[in-house]
Structure formats: structure tokens, C-alpha cells
Amino acid sequence: MPLVYSTNPDFNIPSEEERKVETLPPSKQKLTVYLDRRNRGGKSVTLIKGFIGSDEDLTALGRSLKSRCGTGGSIKDGEILIQGDCRDKVTTFLTGMGYVAKRGN
């Protein structure tokens, strides 16, 4: 978040604790698992959308999904990308962890 200068003497700069996003418990998360081929040179990617929480928790979930599927992937813009078509594996793994997960396509 960029720093904004103000002439208001009562202006408070928000601290890091105020900016933290609280991660919802898995039973409250509604994740959607898609297969995406756009702008990827013909390669298919499993895309997981809808995670609400901190970047650290999203990274940990992405790491466990990549390990479970045995493929590579990344985390970009609040979405998890897993290489290849792993929709069935990802959906069963997420529901086993307690997430509400469904296939998008």
C-alpha cells in the first residue's frame, strides 16, 4: 500500500497488523477447480480460485497440492496454478482437507 501524505494533523498511518487478512477455516472456504488453456501455448493448467486468506496460507496450500499431484505449479494473483489436468485429484484432496471444493468445468 503506497504511503499517502496528508495535511490533516489527525491522520494515522495504518500499521501492518491492521492490513493482515484473516484466513477463513476450510469449511467456510468455497474453492472452484477449473481447467485453463488460455494463453499457455496449448498446455493445460488446473486453476484453483476462491481462496480467502493470507498469502502464507495460500502458498502452503499450493505447496501441498503440488506435492500431492506430483507436478509443478505456482501461486499468482490469489490463484493456485497446477501443471496439467489434475482436477479430480485436486478436488478430492481439497474435500478431504475439509474445503468446500467443486469442479468449474
PDB file of N, CA and C in Angstrom:
ATOM      1  N   MET A   1       0.847  -1.161   0.000  1.00  0.00           N
ATOM      2  CA  MET A   1       0.000   0.000   0.000  1.00  0.00           C
ATOM      3  C   MET A   1       0.898   1.230   0.000  1.00  0.00           C
ATOM      4  N   PRO A   2       0.673   2.159  -0.954  1.00  0.00           N
ATOM      5  CA  PRO A   2       1.525   3.338  -1.008  1.00  0.00           C
ATOM      6  C   PRO A   2       1.234   4.276   0.154  1.00  0.00           C
ATOM      7  N   LEU A   3       2.222   5.017   0.531  1.00  0.00           N
ATOM      8  CA  LEU A   3       2.091   5.979   1.616  1.00  0.00           C
ATOM      9  C   LEU A   3       1.507   7.266   1.059  1.00  0.00           C
ATOM     10  N   VAL A   4       0.455   7.759   1.696  1.00  0.00           N
ATOM     11  CA  VAL A   4      -0.204   8.982   1.271  1.00  0.00           C
ATOM     12  C   VAL A   4       0.103  10.059   2.299  1.00  0.00           C
ATOM     13  N   TYR A   5       0.543  11.207   1.831  1.00  0.00           N
ATOM     14  CA  TYR A   5       0.839  12.315   2.726  1.00  0.00           C
ATOM     15  C   TYR A   5      -0.413  13.169   2.901  1.00  0.00           C
ATOM     16  N   SER A   6      -0.638  13.598   4.103  1.00  0.00           N
ATOM     17  CA  SER A   6      -1.826  14.376   4.400  1.00  0.00           C
ATOM     18  C   SER A   6      -1.454  15.580   5.250  1.00  0.00           C
ATOM     19  N   THR A   7      -2.222  16.646   5.076  1.00  0.00           N
ATOM     20  CA  THR A   7      -2.037  17.827   5.917  1.00  0.00           C
ATOM     21  C   THR A   7      -2.912  17.771   7.152  1.00  0.00           C
ATOM     22  N   ASN A   8      -3.717  16.734   7.271  1.00  0.00           N
ATOM     23  CA  ASN A   8      -4.596  16.554   8.422  1.00  0.00           C
ATOM     24  C   ASN A   8      -3.748  16.158   9.627  1.00  0.00           C
ATOM     25  N   PRO A   9      -3.794  16.910  10.737  1.00  0.00           N
ATOM     26  CA  PRO A   9      -2.976  16.552  11.905  1.00  0.00           C
ATOM     27  C   PRO A   9      -3.453  15.282  12.603  1.00  0.00           C
ATOM     28  N   ASP A  10      -4.690  14.851  12.361  1.00  0.00           N
ATOM     29  CA  ASP A  10      -5.224  13.638  12.994  1.00  0.00           C
ATOM     30  C   ASP A  10      -5.039  12.400  12.131  1.00  0.00           C
ATOM     31  N   PHE A  11      -4.319  12.513  11.028  1.00  0.00           N
ATOM     32  CA  PHE A  11      -4.137  11.396  10.107  1.00  0.00           C
ATOM     33  C   PHE A  11      -3.259  10.322  10.740  1.00  0.00           C
ATOM     34  N   ASN A  12      -3.708   9.074  10.696  1.00  0.00           N
ATOM     35  CA  ASN A  12      -2.960   7.927  11.219  1.00  0.00           C
ATOM     36  C   ASN A  12      -2.508   7.049  10.069  1.00  0.00           C
ATOM     37  N   ILE A  13      -1.252   6.639  10.096  1.00  0.00           N
ATOM     38  CA  ILE A  13      -0.750   5.694   9.107  1.00  0.00           C
ATOM     39  C   ILE A  13      -1.157   4.296   9.565  1.00  0.00           C
ATOM     40  N   PRO A  14      -1.850   3.527   8.702  1.00  0.00           N
ATOM     41  CA  PRO A  14      -2.254   2.171   9.119  1.00  0.00           C
ATOM     42  C   PRO A  14      -1.030   1.282   9.332  1.00  0.00           C
ATOM     43  N   SER A  15      -1.070   0.504  10.377  1.00  0.00           N
ATOM     44  CA  SER A  15       0.055  -0.380  10.683  1.00  0.00           C
ATOM     45  C   SER A  15      -0.123  -1.721   9.989  1.00  0.00           C
ATOM     46  N   GLU A  16       0.909  -2.557  10.067  1.00  0.00           N
ATOM     47  CA  GLU A  16       0.881  -3.863   9.426  1.00  0.00           C
ATOM     48  C   GLU A  16      -0.195  -4.765  10.010  1.00  0.00           C
ATOM     49  N   GLU A  17      -0.475  -4.662  11.313  1.00  0.00           N
ATOM     50  CA  GLU A  17      -1.479  -5.525  11.931  1.00  0.00           C
ATOM     51  C   GLU A  17      -2.867  -5.239  11.387  1.00  0.00           C
ATOM     52  N   GLU A  18      -3.140  -3.998  11.025  1.00  0.00           N
ATOM     53  CA  GLU A  18      -4.445  -3.639  10.503  1.00  0.00           C
ATOM     54  C   GLU A  18      -4.652  -4.150   9.085  1.00  0.00           C
ATOM     55  N   ARG A  19      -3.580  -4.370   8.347  1.00  0.00           N
ATOM     56  CA  ARG A  19      -3.667  -4.802   6.953  1.00  0.00           C
ATOM     57  C   ARG A  19      -3.746  -6.316   6.797  1.00  0.00           C
ATOM     58  N   LYS A  20      -3.486  -7.077   7.829  1.00  0.00           N
ATOM     59  CA  LYS A  20      -3.459  -8.531   7.703  1.00  0.00           C
ATOM     60  C   LYS A  20      -4.834  -9.078   7.364  1.00  0.00           C
ATOM     61  N   VAL A  21      -4.851 -10.048   6.466  1.00  0.00           N
ATOM     62  CA  VAL A  21      -6.088 -10.706   6.070  1.00  0.00           C
ATOM     63  C   VAL A  21      -6.206 -11.980   6.888  1.00  0.00           C
ATOM     64  N   GLU A  22      -7.359 -12.189   7.482  1.00  0.00           N
ATOM     65  CA  GLU A  22      -7.571 -13.376   8.293  1.00  0.00           C
ATOM     66  C   GLU A  22      -8.023 -14.529   7.396  1.00  0.00           C
ATOM     67  N   THR A  23      -7.402 -15.686   7.566  1.00  0.00           N
ATOM     68  CA  THR A  23      -7.740 -16.849   6.772  1.00  0.00           C
ATOM     69  C   THR A  23      -8.978 -17.529   7.350  1.00  0.00           C
ATOM     70  N   LEU A  24      -9.945 -17.763   6.483  1.00  0.00           N
ATOM     71  CA  LEU A  24     -11.157 -18.451   6.916  1.00  0.00           C
ATOM     72  C   LEU A  24     -10.856 -19.928   7.141  1.00  0.00           C
ATOM     73  N   PRO A  25     -11.592 -20.607   8.031  1.00  0.00           N
ATOM     74  CA  PRO A  25     -11.395 -22.042   8.207  1.00  0.00           C
ATOM     75  C   PRO A  25     -11.796 -22.793   6.933  1.00  0.00           C
ATOM     76  N   PRO A  26     -11.238 -23.987   6.714  1.00  0.00           N
ATOM     77  CA  PRO A  26     -11.521 -24.718   5.479  1.00  0.00           C
ATOM     78  C   PRO A  26     -13.011 -24.950   5.207  1.00  0.00           C
ATOM     79  N   SER A  27     -13.816 -25.152   6.233  1.00  0.00           N
ATOM     80  CA  SER A  27     -15.238 -25.419   5.992  1.00  0.00           C
ATOM     81  C   SER A  27     -15.978 -24.191   5.464  1.00  0.00           C
ATOM     82  N   LYS A  28     -15.420 -22.989   5.641  1.00  0.00           N
ATOM     83  CA  LYS A  28     -16.046 -21.755   5.157  1.00  0.00           C
ATOM     84  C   LYS A  28     -15.524 -21.334   3.780  1.00  0.00           C
ATOM     85  N   GLN A  29     -14.468 -21.978   3.303  1.00  0.00           N
ATOM     86  CA  GLN A  29     -13.882 -21.653   2.006  1.00  0.00           C
ATOM     87  C   GLN A  29     -14.692 -22.336   0.896  1.00  0.00           C
ATOM     88  N   LYS A  30     -14.934 -21.612  -0.187  1.00  0.00           N
ATOM     89  CA  LYS A  30     -15.611 -22.175  -1.357  1.00  0.00           C
ATOM     90  C   LYS A  30     -14.652 -22.069  -2.529  1.00  0.00           C
ATOM     91  N   LEU A  31     -13.975 -23.161  -2.824  1.00  0.00           N
ATOM     92  CA  LEU A  31     -12.977 -23.180  -3.881  1.00  0.00           C
ATOM     93  C   LEU A  31     -13.562 -23.792  -5.147  1.00  0.00           C
ATOM     94  N   THR A  32     -13.145 -23.268  -6.299  1.00  0.00           N
ATOM     95  CA  THR A  32     -13.579 -23.788  -7.584  1.00  0.00           C
ATOM     96  C   THR A  32     -12.342 -24.220  -8.355  1.00  0.00           C
ATOM     97  N   VAL A  33     -12.408 -25.415  -8.938  1.00  0.00           N
ATOM     98  CA  VAL A  33     -11.273 -26.002  -9.655  1.00  0.00           C
ATOM     99  C   VAL A  33     -11.603 -25.985 -11.144  1.00  0.00           C
ATOM    100  N   TYR A  34     -10.799 -25.267 -11.919  1.00  0.00           N
ATOM    101  CA  TYR A  34     -11.007 -25.118 -13.356  1.00  0.00           C
ATOM    102  C   TYR A  34      -9.863 -25.756 -14.133  1.00  0.00           C
ATOM    103  N   LEU A  35     -10.132 -26.018 -15.426  1.00  0.00           N
ATOM    104  CA  LEU A  35      -9.080 -26.369 -16.369  1.00  0.00           C
ATOM    105  C   LEU A  35      -8.933 -25.181 -17.298  1.00  0.00           C
ATOM    106  N   ASP A  36      -7.727 -24.659 -17.431  1.00  0.00           N
ATOM    107  CA  ASP A  36      -7.494 -23.454 -18.217  1.00  0.00           C
ATOM    108  C   ASP A  36      -6.442 -23.733 -19.271  1.00  0.00           C
ATOM    109  N   ARG A  37      -6.710 -23.307 -20.516  1.00  0.00           N
ATOM    110  CA  ARG A  37      -5.743 -23.471 -21.605  1.00  0.00           C
ATOM    111  C   ARG A  37      -5.410 -22.151 -22.284  1.00  0.00           C
ATOM    112  N   ARG A  38      -6.006 -21.070 -21.830  1.00  0.00           N
ATOM    113  CA  ARG A  38      -5.821 -19.780 -22.496  1.00  0.00           C
ATOM    114  C   ARG A  38      -4.429 -19.205 -22.234  1.00  0.00           C
ATOM    115  N   ASN A  39      -3.814 -18.690 -23.270  1.00  0.00           N
ATOM    116  CA  ASN A  39      -2.515 -18.002 -23.211  1.00  0.00           C
ATOM    117  C   ASN A  39      -1.421 -18.862 -22.588  1.00  0.00           C
ATOM    118  N   ARG A  40      -1.469 -20.151 -22.842  1.00  0.00           N
ATOM    119  CA  ARG A  40      -0.466 -21.048 -22.259  1.00  0.00           C
ATOM    120  C   ARG A  40       0.216 -21.916 -23.325  1.00  0.00           C
ATOM    121  N   GLY A  41       0.107 -21.537 -24.563  1.00  0.00           N
ATOM    122  CA  GLY A  41       0.771 -22.266 -25.633  1.00  0.00           C
ATOM    123  C   GLY A  41       0.224 -23.666 -25.832  1.00  0.00           C
ATOM    124  N   GLY A  42      -1.066 -23.879 -25.592  1.00  0.00           N
ATOM    125  CA  GLY A  42      -1.685 -25.185 -25.783  1.00  0.00           C
ATOM    126  C   GLY A  42      -1.589 -26.106 -24.585  1.00  0.00           C
ATOM    127  N   LYS A  43      -0.858 -25.733 -23.576  1.00  0.00           N
ATOM    128  CA  LYS A  43      -0.726 -26.550 -22.366  1.00  0.00           C
ATOM    129  C   LYS A  43      -1.930 -26.313 -21.451  1.00  0.00           C
ATOM    130  N   SER A  44      -2.332 -27.360 -20.746  1.00  0.00           N
ATOM    131  CA  SER A  44      -3.454 -27.218 -19.821  1.00  0.00           C
ATOM    132  C   SER A  44      -2.943 -27.037 -18.393  1.00  0.00           C
ATOM    133  N   VAL A  45      -3.673 -26.242 -17.624  1.00  0.00           N
ATOM    134  CA  VAL A  45      -3.312 -25.912 -16.253  1.00  0.00           C
ATOM    135  C   VAL A  45      -4.556 -26.043 -15.394  1.00  0.00           C
ATOM    136  N   THR A  46      -4.426 -26.678 -14.224  1.00  0.00           N
ATOM    137  CA  THR A  46      -5.513 -26.730 -13.261  1.00  0.00           C
ATOM    138  C   THR A  46      -5.443 -25.464 -12.420  1.00  0.00           C
ATOM    139  N   LEU A  47      -6.563 -24.753 -12.351  1.00  0.00           N
ATOM    140  CA  LEU A  47      -6.626 -23.454 -11.705  1.00  0.00           C
ATOM    141  C   LEU A  47      -7.591 -23.528 -10.529  1.00  0.00           C
ATOM    142  N   ILE A  48      -7.129 -23.134  -9.326  1.00  0.00           N
ATOM    143  CA  ILE A  48      -7.958 -23.145  -8.122  1.00  0.00           C
ATOM    144  C   ILE A  48      -8.211 -21.700  -7.722  1.00  0.00           C
ATOM    145  N   LYS A  49      -9.498 -21.306  -7.708  1.00  0.00           N
ATOM    146  CA  LYS A  49      -9.890 -19.936  -7.380  1.00  0.00           C
ATOM    147  C   LYS A  49     -10.770 -19.924  -6.142  1.00  0.00           C
ATOM    148  N   GLY A  50     -10.816 -18.781  -5.479  1.00  0.00           N
ATOM    149  CA  GLY A  50     -11.759 -18.568  -4.396  1.00  0.00           C
ATOM    150  C   GLY A  50     -11.179 -18.639  -3.003  1.00  0.00           C
ATOM    151  N   PHE A  51      -9.866 -18.763  -2.847  1.00  0.00           N
ATOM    152  CA  PHE A  51      -9.258 -18.846  -1.525  1.00  0.00           C
ATOM    153  C   PHE A  51      -9.278 -17.479  -0.869  1.00  0.00           C
ATOM    154  N   ILE A  52      -9.748 -17.422   0.369  1.00  0.00           N
ATOM    155  CA  ILE A  52      -9.776 -16.173   1.135  1.00  0.00           C
ATOM    156  C   ILE A  52      -8.848 -16.342   2.326  1.00  0.00           C
ATOM    157  N   GLY A  53      -7.764 -15.583   2.341  1.00  0.00           N
ATOM    158  CA  GLY A  53      -6.834 -15.681   3.452  1.00  0.00           C
ATOM    159  C   GLY A  53      -5.504 -15.050   3.134  1.00  0.00           C
ATOM    160  N   SER A  54      -4.549 -15.316   4.009  1.00  0.00           N
ATOM    161  CA  SER A  54      -3.228 -14.714   3.873  1.00  0.00           C
ATOM    162  C   SER A  54      -2.428 -15.392   2.762  1.00  0.00           C
ATOM    163  N   ASP A  55      -1.424 -14.688   2.284  1.00  0.00           N
ATOM    164  CA  ASP A  55      -0.569 -15.222   1.228  1.00  0.00           C
ATOM    165  C   ASP A  55       0.228 -16.428   1.710  1.00  0.00           C
ATOM    166  N   GLU A  56       0.606 -16.441   2.994  1.00  0.00           N
ATOM    167  CA  GLU A  56       1.372 -17.568   3.535  1.00  0.00           C
ATOM    168  C   GLU A  56       0.538 -18.850   3.520  1.00  0.00           C
ATOM    169  N   ASP A  57      -0.740 -18.745   3.905  1.00  0.00           N
ATOM    170  CA  ASP A  57      -1.610 -19.917   3.891  1.00  0.00           C
ATOM    171  C   ASP A  57      -1.897 -20.386   2.474  1.00  0.00           C
ATOM    172  N   LEU A  58      -2.039 -19.435   1.545  1.00  0.00           N
ATOM    173  CA  LEU A  58      -2.250 -19.791   0.147  1.00  0.00           C
ATOM    174  C   LEU A  58      -1.025 -20.506  -0.414  1.00  0.00           C
ATOM    175  N   THR A  59       0.156 -20.029  -0.065  1.00  0.00           N
ATOM    176  CA  THR A  59       1.392 -20.669  -0.515  1.00  0.00           C
ATOM    177  C   THR A  59       1.520 -22.078   0.057  1.00  0.00           C
ATOM    178  N   ALA A  60       1.169 -22.259   1.327  1.00  0.00           N
ATOM    179  CA  ALA A  60       1.242 -23.587   1.946  1.00  0.00           C
ATOM    180  C   ALA A  60       0.259 -24.550   1.291  1.00  0.00           C
ATOM    181  N   LEU A  61      -0.949 -24.074   0.985  1.00  0.00           N
ATOM    182  CA  LEU A  61      -1.928 -24.931   0.314  1.00  0.00           C
ATOM    183  C   LEU A  61      -1.452 -25.287  -1.087  1.00  0.00           C
ATOM    184  N   GLY A  62      -0.910 -24.317  -1.803  1.00  0.00           N
ATOM    185  CA  GLY A  62      -0.376 -24.584  -3.140  1.00  0.00           C
ATOM    186  C   GLY A  62       0.767 -25.571  -3.120  1.00  0.00           C
ATOM    187  N   ARG A  63       1.633 -25.456  -2.115  1.00  0.00           N
ATOM    188  CA  ARG A  63       2.757 -26.380  -1.992  1.00  0.00           C
ATOM    189  C   ARG A  63       2.270 -27.808  -1.744  1.00  0.00           C
ATOM    190  N   SER A  64       1.259 -27.961  -0.883  1.00  0.00           N
ATOM    191  CA  SER A  64       0.745 -29.309  -0.600  1.00  0.00           C
ATOM    192  C   SER A  64       0.016 -29.875  -1.817  1.00  0.00           C
ATOM    193  N   LEU A  65      -0.675 -29.039  -2.591  1.00  0.00           N
ATOM    194  CA  LEU A  65      -1.343 -29.523  -3.797  1.00  0.00           C
ATOM    195  C   LEU A  65      -0.335 -29.955  -4.860  1.00  0.00           C
ATOM    196  N   LYS A  66       0.734 -29.177  -5.029  1.00  0.00           N
ATOM    197  CA  LYS A  66       1.766 -29.553  -5.999  1.00  0.00           C
ATOM    198  C   LYS A  66       2.424 -30.860  -5.596  1.00  0.00           C
ATOM    199  N   SER A  67       2.665 -31.036  -4.308  1.00  0.00           N
ATOM    200  CA  SER A  67       3.269 -32.269  -3.816  1.00  0.00           C
ATOM    201  C   SER A  67       2.339 -33.455  -4.029  1.00  0.00           C
ATOM    202  N   ARG A  68       1.051 -33.249  -3.758  1.00  0.00           N
ATOM    203  CA  ARG A  68       0.064 -34.325  -3.899  1.00  0.00           C
ATOM    204  C   ARG A  68      -0.086 -34.761  -5.361  1.00  0.00           C
ATOM    205  N   CYS A  69      -0.072 -33.799  -6.282  1.00  0.00           N
ATOM    206  CA  CYS A  69      -0.238 -34.117  -7.702  1.00  0.00           C
ATOM    207  C   CYS A  69       1.072 -34.548  -8.356  1.00  0.00           C
ATOM    208  N   GLY A  70       2.193 -34.255  -7.725  1.00  0.00           N
ATOM    209  CA  GLY A  70       3.487 -34.645  -8.283  1.00  0.00           C
ATOM    210  C   GLY A  70       3.882 -33.821  -9.492  1.00  0.00           C
ATOM    211  N   THR A  71       3.393 -32.585  -9.551  1.00  0.00           N
ATOM    212  CA  THR A  71       3.727 -31.714 -10.675  1.00  0.00           C
ATOM    213  C   THR A  71       4.168 -30.358 -10.152  1.00  0.00           C
ATOM    214  N   GLY A  72       4.520 -29.492 -11.071  1.00  0.00           N
ATOM    215  CA  GLY A  72       4.903 -28.142 -10.712  1.00  0.00           C
ATOM    216  C   GLY A  72       3.696 -27.228 -10.720  1.00  0.00           C
ATOM    217  N   GLY A  73       3.939 -26.003 -10.418  1.00  0.00           N
ATOM    218  CA  GLY A  73       2.862 -25.019 -10.409  1.00  0.00           C
ATOM    219  C   GLY A  73       3.337 -23.732  -9.776  1.00  0.00           C
ATOM    220  N   SER A  74       2.396 -22.812  -9.583  1.00  0.00           N
ATOM    221  CA  SER A  74       2.739 -21.532  -8.978  1.00  0.00           C
ATOM    222  C   SER A  74       1.504 -20.924  -8.340  1.00  0.00           C
ATOM    223  N   ILE A  75       1.728 -19.841  -7.626  1.00  0.00           N
ATOM    224  CA  ILE A  75       0.661 -19.081  -6.998  1.00  0.00           C
ATOM    225  C   ILE A  75       0.763 -17.662  -7.544  1.00  0.00           C
ATOM    226  N   LYS A  76      -0.291 -17.209  -8.242  1.00  0.00           N
ATOM    227  CA  LYS A  76      -0.300 -15.872  -8.830  1.00  0.00           C
ATOM    228  C   LYS A  76      -1.662 -15.228  -8.609  1.00  0.00           C
ATOM    229  N   ASP A  77      -1.673 -13.994  -8.183  1.00  0.00           N
ATOM    230  CA  ASP A  77      -2.894 -13.191  -8.054  1.00  0.00           C
ATOM    231  C   ASP A  77      -3.979 -13.876  -7.237  1.00  0.00           C
ATOM    232  N   GLY A  78      -3.600 -14.551  -6.167  1.00  0.00           N
ATOM    233  CA  GLY A  78      -4.578 -15.197  -5.305  1.00  0.00           C
ATOM    234  C   GLY A  78      -5.136 -16.487  -5.859  1.00  0.00           C
ATOM    235  N   GLU A  79      -4.527 -17.038  -6.899  1.00  0.00           N
ATOM    236  CA  GLU A  79      -4.964 -18.293  -7.510  1.00  0.00           C
ATOM    237  C   GLU A  79      -3.812 -19.289  -7.497  1.00  0.00           C
ATOM    238  N   ILE A  80      -4.162 -20.570  -7.423  1.00  0.00           N
ATOM    239  CA  ILE A  80      -3.156 -21.627  -7.446  1.00  0.00           C
ATOM    240  C   ILE A  80      -3.183 -22.259  -8.832  1.00  0.00           C
ATOM    241  N   LEU A  81      -2.023 -22.369  -9.469  1.00  0.00           N
ATOM    242  CA  LEU A  81      -1.889 -22.994 -10.775  1.00  0.00           C
ATOM    243  C   LEU A  81      -1.120 -24.295 -10.616  1.00  0.00           C
ATOM    244  N   ILE A  82      -1.711 -25.400 -11.082  1.00  0.00           N
ATOM    245  CA  ILE A  82      -1.061 -26.709 -11.064  1.00  0.00           C
ATOM    246  C   ILE A  82      -0.914 -27.163 -12.507  1.00  0.00           C
ATOM    247  N   GLN A  83       0.276 -27.599 -12.904  1.00  0.00           N
ATOM    248  CA  GLN A  83       0.508 -28.001 -14.286  1.00  0.00           C
ATOM    249  C   GLN A  83      -0.251 -29.285 -14.600  1.00  0.00           C
ATOM    250  N   GLY A  84      -0.891 -29.302 -15.767  1.00  0.00           N
ATOM    251  CA  GLY A  84      -1.605 -30.483 -16.231  1.00  0.00           C
ATOM    252  C   GLY A  84      -3.055 -30.513 -15.758  1.00  0.00           C
ATOM    253  N   ASP A  85      -3.761 -31.560 -16.169  1.00  0.00           N
ATOM    254  CA  ASP A  85      -5.171 -31.726 -15.811  1.00  0.00           C
ATOM    255  C   ASP A  85      -5.256 -32.605 -14.562  1.00  0.00           C
ATOM    256  N   CYS A  86      -5.303 -31.982 -13.406  1.00  0.00           N
ATOM    257  CA  CYS A  86      -5.360 -32.682 -12.117  1.00  0.00           C
ATOM    258  C   CYS A  86      -6.654 -32.341 -11.370  1.00  0.00           C
ATOM    259  N   ARG A  87      -7.726 -32.033 -12.104  1.00  0.00           N
ATOM    260  CA  ARG A  87      -8.955 -31.571 -11.458  1.00  0.00           C
ATOM    261  C   ARG A  87      -9.515 -32.585 -10.470  1.00  0.00           C
ATOM    262  N   ASP A  88      -9.537 -33.863 -10.846  1.00  0.00           N
ATOM    263  CA  ASP A  88     -10.106 -34.886  -9.952  1.00  0.00           C
ATOM    264  C   ASP A  88      -9.266 -35.049  -8.691  1.00  0.00           C
ATOM    265  N   LYS A  89      -7.946 -35.124  -8.837  1.00  0.00           N
ATOM    266  CA  LYS A  89      -7.056 -35.262  -7.681  1.00  0.00           C
ATOM    267  C   LYS A  89      -7.181 -34.072  -6.738  1.00  0.00           C
ATOM    268  N   VAL A  90      -7.188 -32.873  -7.322  1.00  0.00           N
ATOM    269  CA  VAL A  90      -7.243 -31.654  -6.520  1.00  0.00           C
ATOM    270  C   VAL A  90      -8.573 -31.561  -5.775  1.00  0.00           C
ATOM    271  N   THR A  91      -9.676 -31.864  -6.459  1.00  0.00           N
ATOM    272  CA  THR A  91     -10.994 -31.767  -5.830  1.00  0.00           C
ATOM    273  C   THR A  91     -11.130 -32.760  -4.684  1.00  0.00           C
ATOM    274  N   THR A  92     -10.699 -34.001  -4.877  1.00  0.00           N
ATOM    275  CA  THR A  92     -10.806 -34.992  -3.796  1.00  0.00           C
ATOM    276  C   THR A  92      -9.869 -34.648  -2.640  1.00  0.00           C
ATOM    277  N   PHE A  93      -8.682 -34.129  -2.932  1.00  0.00           N
ATOM    278  CA  PHE A  93      -7.748 -33.752  -1.880  1.00  0.00           C
ATOM    279  C   PHE A  93      -8.284 -32.584  -1.052  1.00  0.00           C
ATOM    280  N   LEU A  94      -8.854 -31.579  -1.737  1.00  0.00           N
ATOM    281  CA  LEU A  94      -9.392 -30.422  -1.027  1.00  0.00           C
ATOM    282  C   LEU A  94     -10.604 -30.788  -0.174  1.00  0.00           C
ATOM    283  N   THR A  95     -11.489 -31.627  -0.695  1.00  0.00           N
ATOM    284  CA  THR A  95     -12.642 -32.039   0.107  1.00  0.00           C
ATOM    285  C   THR A  95     -12.202 -32.908   1.273  1.00  0.00           C
ATOM    286  N   GLY A  96     -11.145 -33.680   1.106  1.00  0.00           N
ATOM    287  CA  GLY A  96     -10.601 -34.470   2.204  1.00  0.00           C
ATOM    288  C   GLY A  96      -9.994 -33.605   3.298  1.00  0.00           C
ATOM    289  N   MET A  97      -9.498 -32.427   2.929  1.00  0.00           N
ATOM    290  CA  MET A  97      -8.943 -31.489   3.911  1.00  0.00           C
ATOM    291  C   MET A  97     -10.033 -30.651   4.583  1.00  0.00           C
ATOM    292  N   GLY A  98     -11.268 -30.763   4.115  1.00  0.00           N
ATOM    293  CA  GLY A  98     -12.362 -30.041   4.737  1.00  0.00           C
ATOM    294  C   GLY A  98     -12.836 -28.823   3.976  1.00  0.00           C
ATOM    295  N   TYR A  99     -12.236 -28.555   2.811  1.00  0.00           N
ATOM    296  CA  TYR A  99     -12.660 -27.417   1.994  1.00  0.00           C
ATOM    297  C   TYR A  99     -13.927 -27.774   1.224  1.00  0.00           C
ATOM    298  N   VAL A 100     -14.713 -26.758   0.880  1.00  0.00           N
ATOM    299  CA  VAL A 100     -15.858 -26.943   0.000  1.00  0.00           C
ATOM    300  C   VAL A 100     -15.333 -26.665  -1.409  1.00  0.00           C
ATOM    301  N   ALA A 101     -15.091 -27.742  -2.171  1.00  0.00           N
ATOM    302  CA  ALA A 101     -14.484 -27.613  -3.483  1.00  0.00           C
ATOM    303  C   ALA A 101     -15.384 -28.247  -4.528  1.00  0.00           C
ATOM    304  N   LYS A 102     -15.486 -27.586  -5.692  1.00  0.00           N
ATOM    305  CA  LYS A 102     -16.264 -28.139  -6.791  1.00  0.00           C
ATOM    306  C   LYS A 102     -15.522 -27.879  -8.080  1.00  0.00           C
ATOM    307  N   ARG A 103     -15.843 -28.693  -9.095  1.00  0.00           N
ATOM    308  CA  ARG A 103     -15.244 -28.527 -10.395  1.00  0.00           C
ATOM    309  C   ARG A 103     -15.998 -27.475 -11.172  1.00  0.00           C
ATOM    310  N   GLY A 104     -15.269 -26.568 -11.772  1.00  0.00           N
ATOM    311  CA  GLY A 104     -15.877 -25.491 -12.540  1.00  0.00           C
ATOM    312  C   GLY A 104     -16.230 -25.896 -13.946  1.00  0.00           C
ATOM    313  N   ASN A 105     -15.396 -26.711 -14.586  1.00  0.00           N
ATOM    314  CA  ASN A 105     -15.688 -27.169 -15.943  1.00  0.00           C
ATOM    315  C   ASN A 105     -15.168 -28.561 -16.142  1.00  0.00           C
TER     316      ASN A 105
END
